[in-house]
XYZ file of C-alpha atoms in Angstrom:
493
model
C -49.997 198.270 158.811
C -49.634 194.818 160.520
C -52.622 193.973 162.471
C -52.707 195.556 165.812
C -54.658 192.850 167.875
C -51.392 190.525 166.989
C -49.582 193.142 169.261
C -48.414 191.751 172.933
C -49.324 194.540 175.546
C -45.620 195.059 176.146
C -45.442 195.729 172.301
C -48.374 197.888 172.152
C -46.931 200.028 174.890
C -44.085 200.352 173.200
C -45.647 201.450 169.677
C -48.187 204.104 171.825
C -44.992 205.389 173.699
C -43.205 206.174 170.418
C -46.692 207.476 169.179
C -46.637 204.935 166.037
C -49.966 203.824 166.549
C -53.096 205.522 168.618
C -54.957 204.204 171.869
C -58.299 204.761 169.518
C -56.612 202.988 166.303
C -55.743 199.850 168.559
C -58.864 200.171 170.380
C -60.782 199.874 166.927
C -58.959 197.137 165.946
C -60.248 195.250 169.070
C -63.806 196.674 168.412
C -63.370 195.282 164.846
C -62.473 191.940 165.309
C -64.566 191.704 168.751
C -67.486 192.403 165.869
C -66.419 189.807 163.408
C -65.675 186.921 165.686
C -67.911 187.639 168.745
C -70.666 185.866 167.161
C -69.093 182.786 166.857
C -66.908 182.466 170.068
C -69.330 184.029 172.487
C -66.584 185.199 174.587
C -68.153 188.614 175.556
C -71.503 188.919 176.683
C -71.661 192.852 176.792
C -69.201 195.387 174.387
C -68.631 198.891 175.263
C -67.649 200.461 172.288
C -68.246 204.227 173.152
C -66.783 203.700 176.780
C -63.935 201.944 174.939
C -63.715 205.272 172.724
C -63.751 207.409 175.242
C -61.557 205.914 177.261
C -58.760 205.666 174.197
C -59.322 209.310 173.331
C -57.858 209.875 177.003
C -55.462 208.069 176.732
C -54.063 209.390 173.701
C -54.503 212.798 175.726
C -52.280 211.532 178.003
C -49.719 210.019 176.381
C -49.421 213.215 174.464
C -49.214 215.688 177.535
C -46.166 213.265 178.426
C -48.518 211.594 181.358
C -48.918 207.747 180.063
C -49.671 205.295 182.956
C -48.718 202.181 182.905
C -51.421 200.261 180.915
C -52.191 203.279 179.238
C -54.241 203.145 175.952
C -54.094 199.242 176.577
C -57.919 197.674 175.742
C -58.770 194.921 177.887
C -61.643 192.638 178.423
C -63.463 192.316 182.283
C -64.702 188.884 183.089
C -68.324 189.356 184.253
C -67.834 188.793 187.829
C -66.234 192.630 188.599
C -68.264 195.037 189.048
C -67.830 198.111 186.453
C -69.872 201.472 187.010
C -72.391 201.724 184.915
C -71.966 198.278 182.744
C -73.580 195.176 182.706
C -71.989 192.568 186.072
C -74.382 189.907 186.060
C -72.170 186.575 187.075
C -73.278 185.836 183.966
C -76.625 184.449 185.766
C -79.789 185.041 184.970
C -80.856 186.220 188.574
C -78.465 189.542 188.036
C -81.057 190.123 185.325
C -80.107 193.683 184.325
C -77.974 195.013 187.040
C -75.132 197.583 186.596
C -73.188 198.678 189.595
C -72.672 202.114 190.602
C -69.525 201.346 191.867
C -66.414 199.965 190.488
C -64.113 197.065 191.725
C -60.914 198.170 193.220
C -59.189 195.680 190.584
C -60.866 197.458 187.480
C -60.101 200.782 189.360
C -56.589 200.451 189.843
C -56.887 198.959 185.741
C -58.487 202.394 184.842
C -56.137 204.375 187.054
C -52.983 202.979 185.337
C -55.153 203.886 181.476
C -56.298 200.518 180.479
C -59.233 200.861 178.449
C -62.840 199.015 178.776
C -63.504 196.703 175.991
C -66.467 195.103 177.374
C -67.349 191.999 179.913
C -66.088 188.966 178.721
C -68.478 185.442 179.581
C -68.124 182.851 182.304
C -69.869 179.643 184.510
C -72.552 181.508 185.989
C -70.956 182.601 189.330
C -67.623 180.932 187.956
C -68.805 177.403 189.450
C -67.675 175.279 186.602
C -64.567 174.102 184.417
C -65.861 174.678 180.919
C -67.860 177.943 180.553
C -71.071 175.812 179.441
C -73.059 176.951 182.919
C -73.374 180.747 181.518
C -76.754 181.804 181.297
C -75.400 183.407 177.912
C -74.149 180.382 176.342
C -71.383 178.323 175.993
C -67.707 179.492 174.920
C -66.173 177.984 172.074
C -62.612 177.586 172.174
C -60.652 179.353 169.399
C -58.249 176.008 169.283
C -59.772 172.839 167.482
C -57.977 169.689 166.865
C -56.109 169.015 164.105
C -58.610 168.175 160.874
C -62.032 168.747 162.835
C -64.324 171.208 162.850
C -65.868 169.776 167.043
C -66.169 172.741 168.904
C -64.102 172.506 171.952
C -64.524 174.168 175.140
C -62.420 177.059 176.193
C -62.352 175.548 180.119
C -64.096 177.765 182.654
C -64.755 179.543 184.963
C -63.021 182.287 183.257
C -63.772 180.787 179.939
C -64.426 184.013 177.869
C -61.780 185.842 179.638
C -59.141 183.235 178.046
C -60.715 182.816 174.646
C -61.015 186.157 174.416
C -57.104 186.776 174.749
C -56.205 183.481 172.637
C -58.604 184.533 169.788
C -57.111 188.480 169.918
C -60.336 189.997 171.221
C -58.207 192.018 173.566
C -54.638 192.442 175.009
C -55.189 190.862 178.076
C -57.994 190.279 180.226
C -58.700 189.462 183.943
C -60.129 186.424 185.763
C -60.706 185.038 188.822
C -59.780 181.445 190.513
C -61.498 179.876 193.232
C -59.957 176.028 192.310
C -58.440 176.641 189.125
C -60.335 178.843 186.922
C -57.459 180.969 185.769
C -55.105 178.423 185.248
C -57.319 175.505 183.711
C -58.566 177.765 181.158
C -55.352 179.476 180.398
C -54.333 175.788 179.527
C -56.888 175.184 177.427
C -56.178 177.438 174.999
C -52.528 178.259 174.964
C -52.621 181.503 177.212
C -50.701 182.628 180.249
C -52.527 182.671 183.609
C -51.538 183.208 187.224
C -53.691 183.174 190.166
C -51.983 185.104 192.554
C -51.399 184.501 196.267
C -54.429 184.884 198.671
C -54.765 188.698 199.396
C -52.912 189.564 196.699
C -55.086 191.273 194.625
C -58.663 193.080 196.446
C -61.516 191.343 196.357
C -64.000 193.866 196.910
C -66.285 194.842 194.145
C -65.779 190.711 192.642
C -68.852 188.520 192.806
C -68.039 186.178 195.505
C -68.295 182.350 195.110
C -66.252 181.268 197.792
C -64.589 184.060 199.488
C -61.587 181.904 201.300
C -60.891 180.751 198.128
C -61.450 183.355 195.232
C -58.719 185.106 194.256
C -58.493 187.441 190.701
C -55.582 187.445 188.334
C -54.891 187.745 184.284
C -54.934 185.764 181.346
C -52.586 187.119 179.274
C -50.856 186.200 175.901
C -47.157 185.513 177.117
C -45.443 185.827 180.357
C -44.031 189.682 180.433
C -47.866 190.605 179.443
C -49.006 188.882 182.940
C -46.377 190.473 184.961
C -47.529 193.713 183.844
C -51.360 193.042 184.289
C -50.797 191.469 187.799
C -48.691 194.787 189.092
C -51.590 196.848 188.129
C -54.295 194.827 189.361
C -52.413 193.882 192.821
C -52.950 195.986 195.772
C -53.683 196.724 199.315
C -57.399 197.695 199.957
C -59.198 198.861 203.321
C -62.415 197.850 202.058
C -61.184 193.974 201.520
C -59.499 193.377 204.945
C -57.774 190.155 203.333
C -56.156 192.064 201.321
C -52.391 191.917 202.309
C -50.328 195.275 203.189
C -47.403 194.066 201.612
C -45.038 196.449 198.229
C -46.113 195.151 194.716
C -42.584 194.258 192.973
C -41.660 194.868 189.430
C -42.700 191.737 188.141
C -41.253 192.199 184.994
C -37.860 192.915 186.254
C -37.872 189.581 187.461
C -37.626 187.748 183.896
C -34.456 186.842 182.067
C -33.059 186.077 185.904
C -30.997 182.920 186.325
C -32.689 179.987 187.780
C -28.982 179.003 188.731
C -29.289 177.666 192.375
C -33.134 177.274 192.526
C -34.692 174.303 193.494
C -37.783 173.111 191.517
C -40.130 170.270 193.775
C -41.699 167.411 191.400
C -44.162 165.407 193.742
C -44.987 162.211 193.092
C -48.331 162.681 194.095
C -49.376 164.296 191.015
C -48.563 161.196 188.939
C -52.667 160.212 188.822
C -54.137 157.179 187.540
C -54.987 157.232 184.470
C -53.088 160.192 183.522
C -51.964 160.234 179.943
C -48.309 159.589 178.577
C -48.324 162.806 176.686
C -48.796 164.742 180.526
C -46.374 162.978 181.729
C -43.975 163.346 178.799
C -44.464 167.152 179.096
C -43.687 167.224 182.644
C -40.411 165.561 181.907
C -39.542 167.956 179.440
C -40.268 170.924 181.729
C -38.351 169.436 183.981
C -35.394 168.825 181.663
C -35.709 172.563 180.526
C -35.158 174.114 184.284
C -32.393 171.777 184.812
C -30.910 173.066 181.394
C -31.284 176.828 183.179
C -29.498 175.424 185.836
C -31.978 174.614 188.832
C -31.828 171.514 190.503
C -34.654 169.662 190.425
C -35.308 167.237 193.450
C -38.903 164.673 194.344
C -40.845 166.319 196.724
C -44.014 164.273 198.764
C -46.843 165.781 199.082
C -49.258 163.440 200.818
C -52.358 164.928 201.676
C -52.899 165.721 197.517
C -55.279 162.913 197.205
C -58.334 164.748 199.881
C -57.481 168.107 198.471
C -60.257 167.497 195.899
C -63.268 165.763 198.111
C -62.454 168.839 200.754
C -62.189 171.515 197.808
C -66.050 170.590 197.175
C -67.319 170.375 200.476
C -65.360 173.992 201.098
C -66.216 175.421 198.131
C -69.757 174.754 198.015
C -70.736 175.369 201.655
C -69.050 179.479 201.346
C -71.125 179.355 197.975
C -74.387 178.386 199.526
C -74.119 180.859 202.227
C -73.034 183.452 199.754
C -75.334 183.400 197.404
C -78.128 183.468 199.839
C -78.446 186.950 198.979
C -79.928 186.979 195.741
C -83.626 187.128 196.680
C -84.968 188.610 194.751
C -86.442 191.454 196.459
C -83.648 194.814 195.849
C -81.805 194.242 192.416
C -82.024 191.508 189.789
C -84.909 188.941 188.829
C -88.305 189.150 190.610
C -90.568 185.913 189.858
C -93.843 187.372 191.832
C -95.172 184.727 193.891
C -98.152 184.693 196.502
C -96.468 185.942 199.527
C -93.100 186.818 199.922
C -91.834 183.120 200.421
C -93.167 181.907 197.491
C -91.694 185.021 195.517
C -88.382 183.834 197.145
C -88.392 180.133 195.995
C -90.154 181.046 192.312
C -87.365 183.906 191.865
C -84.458 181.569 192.960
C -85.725 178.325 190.835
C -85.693 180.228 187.825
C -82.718 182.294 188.380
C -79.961 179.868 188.907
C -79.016 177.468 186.715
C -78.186 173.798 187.136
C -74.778 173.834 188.259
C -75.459 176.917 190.906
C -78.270 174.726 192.352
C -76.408 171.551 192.993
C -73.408 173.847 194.775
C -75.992 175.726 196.776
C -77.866 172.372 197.615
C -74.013 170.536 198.381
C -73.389 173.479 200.448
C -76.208 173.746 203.015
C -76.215 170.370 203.465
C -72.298 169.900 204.511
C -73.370 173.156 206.909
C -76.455 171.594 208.361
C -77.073 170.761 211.766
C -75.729 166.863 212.366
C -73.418 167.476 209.580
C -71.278 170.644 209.962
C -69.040 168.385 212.439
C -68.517 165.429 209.806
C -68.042 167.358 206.484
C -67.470 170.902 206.730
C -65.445 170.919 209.578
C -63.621 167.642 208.661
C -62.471 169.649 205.151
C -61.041 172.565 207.226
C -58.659 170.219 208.591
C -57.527 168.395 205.884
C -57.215 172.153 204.414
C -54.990 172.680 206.885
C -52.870 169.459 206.491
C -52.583 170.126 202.682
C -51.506 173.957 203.414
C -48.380 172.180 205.924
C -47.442 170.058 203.379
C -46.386 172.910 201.226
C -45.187 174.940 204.386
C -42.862 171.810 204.744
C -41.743 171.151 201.239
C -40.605 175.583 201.028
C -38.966 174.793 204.961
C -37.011 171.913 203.318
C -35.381 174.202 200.882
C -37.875 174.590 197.681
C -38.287 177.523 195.203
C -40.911 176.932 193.353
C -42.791 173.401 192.373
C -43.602 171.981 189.013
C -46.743 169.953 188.099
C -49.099 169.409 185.326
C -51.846 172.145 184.908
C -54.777 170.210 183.727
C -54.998 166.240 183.282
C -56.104 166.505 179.266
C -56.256 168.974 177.004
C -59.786 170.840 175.975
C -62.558 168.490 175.632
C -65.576 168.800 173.244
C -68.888 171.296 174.321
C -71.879 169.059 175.738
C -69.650 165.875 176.214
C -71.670 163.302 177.028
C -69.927 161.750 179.585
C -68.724 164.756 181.570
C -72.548 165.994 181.009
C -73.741 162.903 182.790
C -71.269 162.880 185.779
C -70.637 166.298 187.379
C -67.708 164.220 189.153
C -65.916 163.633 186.265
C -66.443 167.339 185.410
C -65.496 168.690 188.845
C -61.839 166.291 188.111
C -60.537 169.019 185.451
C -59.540 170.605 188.687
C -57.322 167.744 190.726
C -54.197 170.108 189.579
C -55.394 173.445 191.061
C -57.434 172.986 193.607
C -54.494 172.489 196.229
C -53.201 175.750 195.613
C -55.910 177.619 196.617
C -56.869 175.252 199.669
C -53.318 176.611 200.557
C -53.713 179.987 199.193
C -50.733 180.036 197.111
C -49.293 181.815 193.980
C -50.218 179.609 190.578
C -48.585 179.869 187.209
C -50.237 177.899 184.115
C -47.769 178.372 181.028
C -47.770 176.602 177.571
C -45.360 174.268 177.069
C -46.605 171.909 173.743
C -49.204 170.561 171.800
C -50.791 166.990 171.975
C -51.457 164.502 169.388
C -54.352 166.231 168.376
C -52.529 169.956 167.351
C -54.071 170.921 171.175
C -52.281 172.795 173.793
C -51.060 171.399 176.839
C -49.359 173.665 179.728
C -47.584 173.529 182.794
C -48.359 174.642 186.524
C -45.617 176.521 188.797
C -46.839 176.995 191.897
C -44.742 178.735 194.384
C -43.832 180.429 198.007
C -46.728 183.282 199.294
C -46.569 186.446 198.006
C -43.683 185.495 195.524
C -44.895 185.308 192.088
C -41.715 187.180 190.719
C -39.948 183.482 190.829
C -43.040 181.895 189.282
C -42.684 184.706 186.766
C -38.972 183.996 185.958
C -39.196 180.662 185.946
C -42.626 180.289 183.252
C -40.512 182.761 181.371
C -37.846 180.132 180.756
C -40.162 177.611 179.856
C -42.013 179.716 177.695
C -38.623 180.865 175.663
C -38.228 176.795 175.285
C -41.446 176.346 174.432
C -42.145 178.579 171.643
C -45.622 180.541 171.977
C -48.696 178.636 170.165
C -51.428 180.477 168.870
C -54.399 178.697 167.066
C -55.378 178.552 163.269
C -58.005 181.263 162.136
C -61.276 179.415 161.377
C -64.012 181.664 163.502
């Protein structure tokens, strides 16, 4: 028998349908290989195998009584920010120290209710703030792509690090993440994978760790296009208990690939064209570009001019919802306790040794932009700009565009504890000058692969496109994708 973590979700669904294979044989296969490789990628921080089990035996119940939902017998991985009854949801941050939920996200829910099964929770930046997965209290990821003759470990990119590691190193079928300024689609890049972050309200965000709760939005990683399209119309729904979630039907995503791009029009702004940014980006843009005209969209230059502050007012945003959200973790009902001499000092002791660097410097960003004498000059000086960056889009869709194509990240993966992106968190906190404007505007993002670089590494493409319709980013990353070819890396963990 061919080895069943090789097997897309849409072929595994197929294969369980026709009762060739089990839910527990395929589950077993992930528990196998999650074994064998876990210990060298680091991409789950907590395994489930009897809930896994249990959960396939179901399944297989299921399927047999003629009752198969429509993930059914399908093991995923959980990135550590939803909560899961029962299991280990820590942020992956030391000052969750031990706590398990007794309630269960309405993502994973709605996951469980279509007969996914749990594989375990997969690692992250502690309380996703960071592009590389090296903030986890838990350890760094390492990528399951390395460049062409070397054995540097490369980083997986981040937040959702282990959730797209995981996937390109067949530790599951698919697995879900979460973006707040590009940690679905930076990592997906990274590492060859398929990840959308869907529009605001699109999915619930109740039961998800909050970092910054304008912002955050959950979504999959998945192995090829069709595989996200069936995650996301699973995970998506409406949710009383997360008013931003948006009342609005949950299409057939899949239905929406093989469609004709044939009178689409595809946006290419010239803003994205960076300094600095390397040929081989800019080569693969062109070729995306030539593909979709090939499919017969028209592709015209769009402007886009208030790019260039989406970044500065990303981390002014960002940080000042993170410091007021995290102002919760105290300490004092769940999680670390550092005892102290009165309940101040257990306070400051138990948040000092909880968070790690990269938490601390957000937190620190954040309640200074909200402080009194500067709320006026920073915080509420980003809101506008947000605001200016969400009408440029408004006005490139008015003016008669589908769908727009950029770059997803400006390099491929870098190497774990690079010294120069270790010694400037600026330079660190660029990885995201491709994503960050969609979720300043709250829009649907698409990162597919679309080549390799000199180096044997992945590169991939963003399609970012019109709220609430990520059936055209769908169709159109399905085109580039059939161009493209699908890259998987070479077996060395």
């Amino acid at each position: 028998m061919t080895d069943l973590t090789r097997l897309t979700i849409a072929e595994a669904r197929e294969k369980l349908g026709a009762k060739e294979i089990t839910a527990v044989e395929l589950t077993d296969a992930y528990l196998g290989a999650i074994e064998a490789a876990n210990p060298v990628i680091n991409a789950y921080v907590t395994v489930t195998p009897d809930k896994a089990r249990d959960m396939a035996k179901a399944s297989d119940t299921r399927i047999a009584a003629g009752r198969a939902g429509a993930l059914e017998g399908i093991p995923l991985g959980i990135k550590d920010l939803f909560a899961t009854e029962g299991v280990h949801t820590q942020a992956c941050s030391h000052i969750l120290d031990s706590f398990r939920p007794k309630y269960e996200s309405t993502v994973t829910q709605n996951l469980w209710n279509d007969g996914a099964v749990m594989l375990g929770k997969l690692n992250m930046d502690e309380f996703a703030m960071g592009s590389s997965n090296e903030s986890s209290y838990y350890g760094a990821v390492k990528n399951p792509w390395r460049a062409t003759g070397s054995n540097a470990d490369l980083v997986p990119g981040g937040s959702s690090g282990g959730s797209a590691a995981a996937v390109a190193a067949f530790l599951c079928a698919g697995a879900t993440a979460t973006d707040t300024g590009g940690s679905i689609r930076q990592p997906a890049a990274f590492t060859g994978t398929v990840g959308i972050k869907p529009t605001y309200g699109r999915c619930s965000r109740w039961g998800i760790v909050a970092f910054a709760s304008s912002l955050d939005q959950a979504g999959p990683i998945a192995r090829d296009v069709r595989d996200a399209a069936i995650l996301l119309k699973s995970m998506a729904s409406v949710d009383a208990k997360d008013t931003t979630s948006v009342d609005l039907p949950v299409p057939d995503y899949e239905a929406a690939l093989g469609q004709s791009l044939k009178g689409m029009r595809i946006g290419i702004p010239r803003e994205y064209r960076v300094e600095g940014m390397p040929e081989e980006i800019e080569a693969l843009w062109q070729q995306g570009i030539a593909w979709l005209k090939e499919a017969g969209a028209e592709v015209v230059d769009i402007s886009l001019p208030h790019t260039k502050y989406a970044l500065p007012a990303y981390y002014i945003v960002a940080p000042a919802e993170a410091s007021s959200n995290l102002a919760r973790y105290d300490g004092v009902r769940y999680g670390l306790r550092v005892d102290g001499k009165d309940i101040v000092d257990m306070y400051e002791k138990t948040r000092a040794a909880g968070f790690g660097q990269e938490v601390k410097r957000r937190i620190m960003i954040g309640t200074y932009v909200l402080s009194a004498g500067y709320y006026d000059a920073y915080y509420l000086q980003a809101q506008k700009v947000r605001t200016l960056i969400k009408r440029d889009f408004e006005l490139a869709f008015n003016a008669g565009v589908d769908a727009i194509l950029t770059p997803a990240t400006p390099s491929s993966a870098f190497g774990i504890a690079d010294e120069e992106l270790a010694s400037d968190p600026v330079k660190m906190y660029l990885q995201d000058i491709f994503t960050v404007t969609v979720n300043m505007a709250g829009l649907p993002g698409l990162s597919v692969p679309a080549g390799l670089d000199h180096k044997g590494l992945p590169l991939s493409l963003q399609l970012i496109g019109k709220p609430f319709e990520e059936d055209v980013l769908f169709k159109t990353a399905h085109v580039i994708e059939k161009a493209a070819g699908r890259f998987t890396p070479a077996k060395w963990w």
